[in-house]
Amino acid sequence: MKPKVAFFDFAGCEGDQLQIANLEEEILDLLGQVEVVSFREVMKEHSDDYDIAFIEGSCTRLQDEERLKEIRKNASLVVAIGSCATIGGINSLKNYQNMDDVKKTVYGEKASLFDTYPARPIDAVIPVDAYVHGCPMTKDEFLHVVKSLLLGKKPEIPNYPVCVECKKNENVCAFERGEFCVGPITRAGCNSCCVNEGTKCWGCRGMVDNPNENSQKEVLVKYGLSVDDAIGKFKLYFGWQGKKK
Amino acid sequence: MHVLSKEDFSEFINSLIAETSLNVVGVKSKGEKFAFGPLESANQLRLDYDVTILPPKKYFFPQRETLVTYDVSSGYQSKSLADVKPTIIVGAHPYDIMAMLHMDEIFRETKSDPNYLTRRNSSVIIGVNIQNMSESCFASSMGCATIDYGYDLMLTDLGDKYAIDVGSHKGADLLNKYSKNVKKALARDIQSVGKKKQKIMNKTQQEFGFSSELIPEMLGKFYEKTSFWEDHSEECLSCGSCVLVCPTCYCFDVMDNPDLSLKTGERGRTWDGCLLEDFAKISSGENFRNTKSARYRHRYFKKGKYLFDRFGFVSCVGCGRCSSNCLPDIANPVNLFNDMYDESLKIGIQIDPATIPDIKIKTGDTIDYAPKIATIVKKVPMTANETMFELKLDDGSELGHQPGQFVQVSVFGVGEAPFGVSSSPTKKDTFELCIRKLGNVTSKIHTLNEEDKVGIRGPFGNGFNAELLKGKDLLFVAGGLGIVPLRSLFNYVLDNRNDYGRVILLYGCKEPRELLFGDEILSLADRDDVEFKSTVDRCPENEVWNSNVGVITTLIPQVDFDPQKTYAIVCGPPIMYKFVIRDLKSHNVPDDHIIVSLERRMKCGVGKCGHCQINQLYVCKDGPVFNYSKIKGIPEAL
């Protein structure tokens, strides 16, 4: 019997689910292996009978925790997809601000009607079995993780930085092009896609397990970034990881 | 020496490009930098480059490549190399040519790597003498700024023409077939080439304040200087850039990539680096090089000492790529070795030029990365996490192992992992593996059943020398899973019992329920030709244990043995060795009477990928069984 899969979204842009909807020819091969029972972005039907839950978005309200716990109860495997779900993502930028100000900025006069709390990744609320990092995640890595899970294998996600892939791809180092890059401490697995396209790494996959953050900051400053801006570089995607430490 | 006008040289290159049977690559600009890439026209060539981002080794040892394909119904198949086109590499600098010669030795030693050597042997190297030197280049210090061999053709820019030195028949044939108007060089051309080479040799951007011949000896004196290594590696990002751009680095990782059908797929290899945090980490979580300073030091030792001891060369050619690619600027060998030299003057260390070690490079068969298929004929659960699998090779052949050797076991789409064979070679038709559920491969194997198929490569490595032990008293000391490889020798000895003296087995595990081969082992108590003692670290209240409680070393004083006649054979978790060896020595067991079997992260199994390296030794090739006297001076071993 094919495993049943369901997709869920929390605070996020749904860009990761869009990557799945955009799988094109591979989507048929994928549907040969799994049965999709819930996927709001592409279908109307919904069922709570599923084996694998893919969760996009970060948890930003207390009441989201209940829904997450419910999903965890139903699923035998929970997979976080995309930066918001895996590392808190850019939603965690608000964690550096006053929550009331945040609400006022977003909801204006109606701010009091809405709840919010510091954004966090899914595994801050429930145990997560596998991660598909990235903002958005890449189709290739999504398929890699799905195939691993279907084979009963823990997906192998690199614990080395983006520099490794950048070097293999023979990119001119972003620093040598005058860019400020956080690839040296960001978890690889994206095939250094942003640098391949001529920009820099923003850190959307989060930091490696044991980053040398001080050295990364010193490098940014050495290449001409102000100390404040160097610290700012860490807030964009490393907000939750950084605060947790 | 010959000369060719620049116009005719372009014609030469263009006619090579026009030949569809050839893959013509050369140095082109890439942004502000340079890189080797496919040539569409000779106009793209930038032979005035300083250094390319990656060295040309990528044409023989690509960043990623398929080693083996598989189909669950038919097994594993080596990737065919029949379609490898001859690659003409235009514009290799002398240091990169020297690096290729180093790589050739490495990929040829003991067992030859077919993927590397097929590509390498069909290639043609058109070198060029350096015209512009990169800021970080120290090739002169390494004697690699110019080279007189190793190329098929070597170019020197003489303004309106190139001087061409023919270095091989292959080069001569290429020139004859594809170029026009090649002229004999005049005396003054030969002189200008000589002068240019002289100038390059003397011109150096960075240099050592001492002779590079001192490097191996000097390193040997600095291994233990922990603070020296810590200070130099403090800012290391563990990003691996220094090793990934290195023209002589050859470590790789191996992984399976299943197709979406999950029935077919490939096993590939990709560049890896010893500077990366998890490089020497095994499934149990143990990381044998877990600090950045240990990894940083390993890089220098590998290049400057271990490869020197194995091949007679310091495996650095001075290209300077490591230093120009290191963002915190700590990877420059010139700075490090100059600091080391200064320090040794300060503290008065005497360094003699390293003598070239006595080297016998062995070459052997070609590696077959494709596993054979074996069927699980019996599956016997032993404990909650360990299961014994009895396997039979489908082609009907015997495994043919020595006690103590290991095999690489593959599970389709999941990967490959090493296991010591636990049955004696006297058991011929089948062999046994006792596997603990720990990582991906081992967990998946536990879901397989009788009749299911796995892949097998091997047997690999150095086993126990059962001949040498004949007539001796044997003291087996096994901790936990360490009983598994020891059992292959132990059972062999029991099957040839008259050839050996006393046989003593000391076996310990954490708790009674973790005891392996329970019935088999406990029944030893009934034999009068085997002395057997067992222990557990602790016995929980709900379990029964009637024997010793305490760590394995508590058993040693309980047996009386003659240290001169006894050989101790030791295997267990990494932490165990130190203590057992200490106690054996205190019982006057000579060092060369202690034999150990070690565990490391073995990927290729044949001494290439670098993961299982302990200082200069490869556990997969030189071990896993070692005589303690041979490894006691090796800091990473125990």
Short mmCIF file of N, CA, C and O in Angstrom, two decimals, chain A residues 26-27 29-30 33 143-144 146-148 150-156 159-161 163-165 167-173 175-176 184-185 191 208-213 215-216 218-219 222-223, chain B residues 30-36 52-54 58 63-64 234-241 244-245 255-256 258-262 270-271 276-278 292 324-325 327-329 412-415 440 444:
data_model
loop_
_atom_site.label_atom_id
_atom_site.label_comp_id
_atom_site.label_asym_id
_atom_site.label_seq_id
_atom_site.Cartn_x
_atom_site.Cartn_y
_atom_site.Cartn_z
N GLU A 26 8.12 14.86 -12.84
CA GLU A 26 8.41 13.97 -11.71
C GLU A 26 7.22 13.76 -10.79
O GLU A 26 7.20 12.83 -9.99
N ILE A 27 6.23 14.65 -10.91
CA ILE A 27 5.10 14.53 -9.99
C ILE A 27 4.37 13.20 -10.22
O ILE A 27 3.87 12.58 -9.29
N ASP A 29 5.76 10.36 -11.25
CA ASP A 29 6.56 9.31 -10.61
C ASP A 29 6.34 9.32 -9.11
O ASP A 29 6.24 8.28 -8.47
N LEU A 30 6.25 10.53 -8.56
CA LEU A 30 6.04 10.66 -7.13
C LEU A 30 4.69 10.07 -6.74
O LEU A 30 4.56 9.34 -5.75
N GLN A 33 4.35 6.55 -6.01
CA GLN A 33 4.89 6.04 -4.74
C GLN A 33 4.06 6.41 -3.52
O GLN A 33 4.14 5.76 -2.50
N LEU A 143 12.73 15.70 -3.24
CA LEU A 143 12.65 14.33 -3.77
C LEU A 143 13.67 13.42 -3.07
O LEU A 143 13.38 12.27 -2.78
N HIS A 144 14.86 13.97 -2.81
CA HIS A 144 15.89 13.19 -2.10
C HIS A 144 15.36 12.74 -0.74
O HIS A 144 15.49 11.58 -0.35
N VAL A 146 12.16 12.56 0.24
CA VAL A 146 11.02 11.65 0.09
C VAL A 146 11.51 10.24 -0.24
O VAL A 146 11.07 9.26 0.36
N LYS A 147 12.46 10.15 -1.16
CA LYS A 147 12.97 8.83 -1.54
C LYS A 147 13.61 8.14 -0.34
O LYS A 147 13.42 6.94 -0.12
N SER A 148 14.39 8.89 0.42
CA SER A 148 15.03 8.32 1.61
C SER A 148 13.98 7.77 2.57
O SER A 148 14.09 6.65 3.05
N LEU A 150 10.92 6.86 1.97
CA LEU A 150 10.23 5.70 1.41
C LEU A 150 11.09 4.45 1.50
O LEU A 150 10.58 3.34 1.61
N LEU A 151 12.41 4.63 1.48
CA LEU A 151 13.32 3.49 1.61
C LEU A 151 13.58 3.14 3.08
O LEU A 151 14.35 2.23 3.38
N GLY A 152 12.99 3.91 3.97
CA GLY A 152 13.21 3.66 5.39
C GLY A 152 14.57 4.14 5.86
O GLY A 152 15.21 3.54 6.72
N LYS A 153 15.02 5.21 5.27
CA LYS A 153 16.37 5.70 5.52
C LYS A 153 16.29 7.13 6.07
O LYS A 153 15.45 7.91 5.63
N LYS A 154 17.13 7.45 7.01
CA LYS A 154 17.19 8.83 7.50
C LYS A 154 17.87 9.67 6.41
O LYS A 154 18.97 9.34 6.00
N PRO A 155 17.20 10.71 5.94
CA PRO A 155 17.80 11.47 4.83
C PRO A 155 19.16 12.04 5.21
O PRO A 155 19.34 12.54 6.32
N GLU A 156 20.12 11.93 4.31
CA GLU A 156 21.44 12.48 4.58
C GLU A 156 21.47 13.94 4.15
O GLU A 156 21.40 14.25 2.97
N ASN A 159 26.23 18.31 6.78
CA ASN A 159 26.60 19.14 7.93
C ASN A 159 27.90 19.86 7.61
O ASN A 159 28.77 19.97 8.43
N TYR A 160 28.04 20.26 6.37
CA TYR A 160 29.19 21.08 5.98
C TYR A 160 28.63 22.32 5.30
O TYR A 160 27.48 22.34 4.87
N PRO A 161 29.44 23.38 5.20
CA PRO A 161 28.88 24.62 4.69
C PRO A 161 28.81 24.70 3.16
O PRO A 161 29.40 23.89 2.45
N CYS A 163 30.23 26.53 1.15
CA CYS A 163 31.53 26.67 0.47
C CYS A 163 31.91 25.38 -0.26
O CYS A 163 32.51 25.41 -1.32
N VAL A 164 31.58 24.24 0.34
CA VAL A 164 31.96 22.95 -0.26
C VAL A 164 31.34 22.83 -1.66
O VAL A 164 32.03 22.49 -2.63
N GLU A 165 30.05 23.15 -1.75
CA GLU A 165 29.38 23.03 -3.05
C GLU A 165 29.83 24.12 -4.00
O GLU A 165 29.98 23.91 -5.21
N LYS A 167 32.77 25.47 -4.13
CA LYS A 167 34.07 25.12 -4.67
C LYS A 167 33.91 24.04 -5.74
O LYS A 167 34.53 24.11 -6.79
N LYS A 168 33.08 23.04 -5.46
CA LYS A 168 32.88 21.99 -6.46
C LYS A 168 32.31 22.58 -7.75
O LYS A 168 32.58 22.09 -8.84
N ASN A 169 31.48 23.60 -7.60
CA ASN A 169 30.89 24.23 -8.80
C ASN A 169 31.83 25.26 -9.42
O ASN A 169 31.46 25.93 -10.38
N GLU A 170 32.98 25.41 -8.86
CA GLU A 170 34.02 26.33 -9.36
C GLU A 170 33.51 27.75 -9.50
O GLU A 170 33.79 28.45 -10.49
N ASN A 171 32.74 28.20 -8.52
CA ASN A 171 32.27 29.59 -8.54
C ASN A 171 33.40 30.53 -8.13
O ASN A 171 34.26 30.17 -7.33
N VAL A 172 33.36 31.74 -8.67
CA VAL A 172 34.22 32.79 -8.13
C VAL A 172 33.62 33.14 -6.77
O VAL A 172 32.41 33.34 -6.66
N CYS A 173 34.45 33.15 -5.75
CA CYS A 173 33.95 33.40 -4.39
C CYS A 173 33.19 34.73 -4.34
O CYS A 173 33.65 35.75 -4.89
N PHE A 175 32.85 36.81 -2.02
CA PHE A 175 33.65 37.87 -1.40
C PHE A 175 34.58 38.54 -2.43
O PHE A 175 34.84 39.72 -2.35
N GLU A 176 35.03 37.74 -3.37
CA GLU A 176 35.94 38.31 -4.39
C GLU A 176 35.17 39.17 -5.38
O GLU A 176 35.75 39.93 -6.14
N PRO A 184 29.98 30.38 4.35
CA PRO A 184 30.94 29.61 5.14
C PRO A 184 30.39 28.96 6.40
O PRO A 184 31.03 28.07 6.97
N ILE A 185 29.22 29.42 6.88
CA ILE A 185 28.67 28.74 8.06
C ILE A 185 27.26 28.19 7.80
O ILE A 185 26.62 27.65 8.70
N ASN A 191 23.24 22.93 -3.38
CA ASN A 191 24.18 22.98 -4.51
C ASN A 191 24.62 24.42 -4.79
O ASN A 191 24.81 24.81 -5.93
N VAL A 208 25.35 25.34 10.04
CA VAL A 208 25.81 23.97 10.28
C VAL A 208 25.75 23.69 11.78
O VAL A 208 25.56 24.62 12.57
N ASP A 209 25.94 22.45 12.19
CA ASP A 209 25.80 22.10 13.61
C ASP A 209 26.74 22.89 14.52
O ASP A 209 26.40 23.22 15.63
N ASN A 210 27.93 23.13 14.02
CA ASN A 210 28.96 23.71 14.87
C ASN A 210 29.64 24.90 14.18
O ASN A 210 30.82 24.83 13.87
N PRO A 211 28.90 25.98 13.93
CA PRO A 211 29.48 27.06 13.12
C PRO A 211 30.52 27.87 13.90
O PRO A 211 30.39 28.03 15.11
N ASN A 212 31.52 28.36 13.19
CA ASN A 212 32.47 29.27 13.82
C ASN A 212 31.96 30.69 13.53
O ASN A 212 32.42 31.36 12.61
N GLU A 213 30.97 31.11 14.34
CA GLU A 213 30.30 32.38 14.05
C GLU A 213 31.25 33.57 14.18
O GLU A 213 31.17 34.52 13.42
N SER A 215 34.43 33.73 13.62
CA SER A 215 35.30 33.85 12.46
C SER A 215 34.53 34.38 11.26
O SER A 215 35.02 35.22 10.51
N GLN A 216 33.29 33.91 11.09
CA GLN A 216 32.47 34.41 9.98
C GLN A 216 32.26 35.92 10.12
O GLN A 216 32.39 36.67 9.16
N GLU A 218 34.16 38.05 11.70
CA GLU A 218 35.44 38.73 11.43
C GLU A 218 35.72 38.82 9.93
O GLU A 218 36.24 39.83 9.45
N VAL A 219 35.38 37.76 9.22
CA VAL A 219 35.60 37.78 7.77
C VAL A 219 34.73 38.87 7.13
O VAL A 219 35.21 39.64 6.29
N LYS A 222 36.31 42.10 7.92
CA LYS A 222 37.58 42.25 7.20
C LYS A 222 37.34 42.68 5.74
O LYS A 222 38.09 43.45 5.17
N TYR A 223 36.28 42.15 5.18
CA TYR A 223 35.98 42.51 3.79
C TYR A 223 35.19 43.81 3.67
O TYR A 223 34.73 44.15 2.59
N LYS B 30 36.84 33.42 -16.18
CA LYS B 30 35.55 33.23 -15.50
C LYS B 30 35.43 34.42 -14.55
O LYS B 30 36.10 34.46 -13.52
N GLY B 31 34.59 35.38 -14.92
CA GLY B 31 34.57 36.64 -14.16
C GLY B 31 35.96 37.24 -14.15
O GLY B 31 36.62 37.31 -15.19
N GLU B 32 36.43 37.59 -12.98
CA GLU B 32 37.78 38.13 -12.85
C GLU B 32 38.82 37.02 -12.72
O GLU B 32 40.00 37.28 -12.59
N LYS B 33 38.32 35.79 -12.67
CA LYS B 33 39.20 34.65 -12.41
C LYS B 33 39.31 33.77 -13.66
O LYS B 33 38.79 34.11 -14.71
N PHE B 34 39.97 32.64 -13.46
CA PHE B 34 40.15 31.71 -14.58
C PHE B 34 39.73 30.31 -14.19
O PHE B 34 39.80 29.94 -13.02
N ALA B 35 39.29 29.55 -15.21
CA ALA B 35 38.89 28.17 -14.96
C ALA B 35 39.10 27.35 -16.22
O ALA B 35 38.98 27.86 -17.33
N PHE B 36 39.41 26.07 -16.02
CA PHE B 36 39.45 25.15 -17.15
C PHE B 36 38.01 24.85 -17.57
O PHE B 36 37.15 24.62 -16.72
N THR B 52 43.99 28.85 -12.00
CA THR B 52 42.56 28.56 -12.19
C THR B 52 41.92 28.29 -10.83
O THR B 52 42.60 27.91 -9.87
N ILE B 53 40.59 28.48 -10.76
CA ILE B 53 39.91 28.27 -9.47
C ILE B 53 40.13 26.82 -9.03
O ILE B 53 40.59 26.57 -7.93
N LEU B 54 39.78 25.88 -9.90
CA LEU B 54 40.04 24.47 -9.59
C LEU B 54 41.16 23.97 -10.47
O LEU B 54 41.33 24.42 -11.61
N LYS B 58 40.03 17.76 -12.07
CA LYS B 58 38.59 17.49 -12.20
C LYS B 58 38.26 16.68 -13.45
O LYS B 58 37.19 16.10 -13.54
N GLN B 63 34.20 16.18 -9.75
CA GLN B 63 33.57 16.57 -8.49
C GLN B 63 32.52 15.55 -8.06
O GLN B 63 32.35 15.28 -6.88
N ARG B 64 31.78 15.03 -9.02
CA ARG B 64 30.78 13.99 -8.74
C ARG B 64 30.81 13.01 -9.88
O ARG B 64 30.92 13.42 -11.03
N GLU B 234 42.42 28.62 15.07
CA GLU B 234 41.35 29.24 15.84
C GLU B 234 40.21 29.77 14.95
O GLU B 234 39.04 29.61 15.24
N GLU B 235 40.58 30.40 13.85
CA GLU B 235 39.55 31.02 13.00
C GLU B 235 39.04 30.10 11.91
O GLU B 235 38.28 30.51 11.03
N CYS B 236 39.45 28.84 11.94
CA CYS B 236 39.05 27.92 10.87
C CYS B 236 37.53 27.79 10.84
O CYS B 236 36.88 27.55 11.85
N LEU B 237 36.95 27.95 9.65
CA LEU B 237 35.50 27.84 9.47
C LEU B 237 35.08 26.40 9.21
O LEU B 237 33.90 26.13 9.02
N SER B 238 36.03 25.48 9.14
CA SER B 238 35.74 24.09 8.75
C SER B 238 34.94 24.04 7.45
O SER B 238 34.03 23.23 7.29
N CYS B 239 35.26 24.95 6.54
CA CYS B 239 34.50 25.03 5.29
C CYS B 239 35.09 24.16 4.21
O CYS B 239 34.48 23.96 3.16
N GLY B 240 36.31 23.66 4.43
CA GLY B 240 36.90 22.73 3.47
C GLY B 240 37.41 23.37 2.20
O GLY B 240 37.90 22.66 1.31
N SER B 241 37.35 24.69 2.08
CA SER B 241 37.78 25.32 0.83
C SER B 241 39.22 24.96 0.48
O SER B 241 39.54 24.68 -0.67
N LEU B 244 39.34 21.43 -0.94
CA LEU B 244 38.54 21.21 -2.15
C LEU B 244 39.19 21.81 -3.39
O LEU B 244 38.98 21.33 -4.50
N VAL B 245 39.99 22.86 -3.22
CA VAL B 245 40.65 23.46 -4.39
C VAL B 245 42.06 22.91 -4.60
O VAL B 245 42.75 23.29 -5.53
N MET B 255 27.94 7.79 -1.92
CA MET B 255 26.54 7.74 -1.50
C MET B 255 25.64 7.18 -2.59
O MET B 255 25.96 7.24 -3.76
N ASP B 256 24.52 6.60 -2.15
CA ASP B 256 23.56 6.02 -3.08
C ASP B 256 22.50 7.05 -3.46
O ASP B 256 22.04 7.81 -2.61
N PRO B 258 18.97 6.74 -5.19
CA PRO B 258 17.93 5.92 -5.83
C PRO B 258 17.09 6.77 -6.78
O PRO B 258 16.95 7.97 -6.59
N ASP B 259 16.56 6.14 -7.83
CA ASP B 259 15.56 6.80 -8.67
C ASP B 259 14.22 6.78 -7.94
O ASP B 259 14.06 6.07 -6.96
N LEU B 260 13.26 7.52 -8.49
CA LEU B 260 11.95 7.56 -7.82
C LEU B 260 11.23 6.21 -7.85
O LEU B 260 10.35 5.96 -7.03
N SER B 261 11.64 5.35 -8.77
CA SER B 261 11.02 4.02 -8.79
C SER B 261 11.44 3.23 -7.55
O SER B 261 10.78 2.26 -7.18
N LEU B 262 12.53 3.65 -6.93
CA LEU B 262 13.16 2.99 -5.78
C LEU B 262 13.73 1.61 -6.13
O LEU B 262 14.26 0.92 -5.28
N THR B 270 31.84 11.68 -4.51
CA THR B 270 32.00 13.12 -4.62
C THR B 270 33.17 13.54 -3.76
O THR B 270 33.52 12.86 -2.80
N TRP B 271 33.79 14.65 -4.12
CA TRP B 271 34.94 15.14 -3.35
C TRP B 271 34.54 15.34 -1.89
O TRP B 271 33.45 15.82 -1.59
N LEU B 276 36.53 18.96 6.99
CA LEU B 276 35.10 19.04 7.31
C LEU B 276 34.82 18.28 8.60
O LEU B 276 35.41 17.22 8.85
N GLU B 277 33.90 18.82 9.38
CA GLU B 277 33.71 18.35 10.75
C GLU B 277 33.42 16.85 10.85
O GLU B 277 33.95 16.16 11.72
N ASP B 278 32.57 16.32 9.98
CA ASP B 278 32.13 14.92 10.14
C ASP B 278 32.97 13.92 9.37
O ASP B 278 32.60 12.76 9.25
N LYS B 292 38.79 21.33 15.48
CA LYS B 292 39.26 21.92 14.23
C LYS B 292 40.78 21.91 14.17
O LYS B 292 41.36 21.75 13.10
N SER B 324 44.67 31.36 -1.18
CA SER B 324 43.82 32.42 -1.75
C SER B 324 42.34 32.13 -1.55
O SER B 324 41.51 33.03 -1.65
N ASN B 325 41.97 30.90 -1.24
CA ASN B 325 40.56 30.58 -1.03
C ASN B 325 40.16 30.54 0.44
O ASN B 325 39.01 30.24 0.75
N LEU B 327 39.08 32.29 3.57
CA LEU B 327 38.57 33.61 3.95
C LEU B 327 39.23 34.17 5.20
O LEU B 327 39.64 35.32 5.21
N PRO B 328 39.40 33.38 6.27
CA PRO B 328 40.09 33.94 7.44
C PRO B 328 41.62 34.02 7.24
O PRO B 328 42.32 34.47 8.13
N ASP B 329 42.09 33.54 6.09
CA ASP B 329 43.50 33.62 5.75
C ASP B 329 44.41 32.86 6.73
O ASP B 329 45.38 33.42 7.25
N PHE B 412 20.46 -1.89 -1.39
CA PHE B 412 20.02 -1.11 -2.55
C PHE B 412 19.44 0.24 -2.16
O PHE B 412 18.47 0.31 -1.42
N GLY B 413 20.02 1.29 -2.69
CA GLY B 413 19.48 2.64 -2.51
C GLY B 413 19.81 3.26 -1.17
O GLY B 413 19.64 4.46 -0.98
N VAL B 414 20.26 2.47 -0.20
CA VAL B 414 20.51 3.01 1.13
C VAL B 414 21.99 3.31 1.31
O VAL B 414 22.38 4.36 1.81
N GLY B 415 22.86 2.40 0.88
CA GLY B 415 24.28 2.67 0.98
C GLY B 415 25.07 1.44 1.35
O GLY B 415 24.58 0.31 1.26
N ASN B 440 21.91 4.18 9.01
CA ASN B 440 20.96 3.90 7.94
C ASN B 440 21.08 2.48 7.39
O ASN B 440 20.09 1.77 7.27
N LYS B 444 18.41 -0.60 8.03
CA LYS B 444 17.70 -1.20 6.90
C LYS B 444 17.97 -2.70 6.82
O LYS B 444 17.05 -3.49 6.54
#
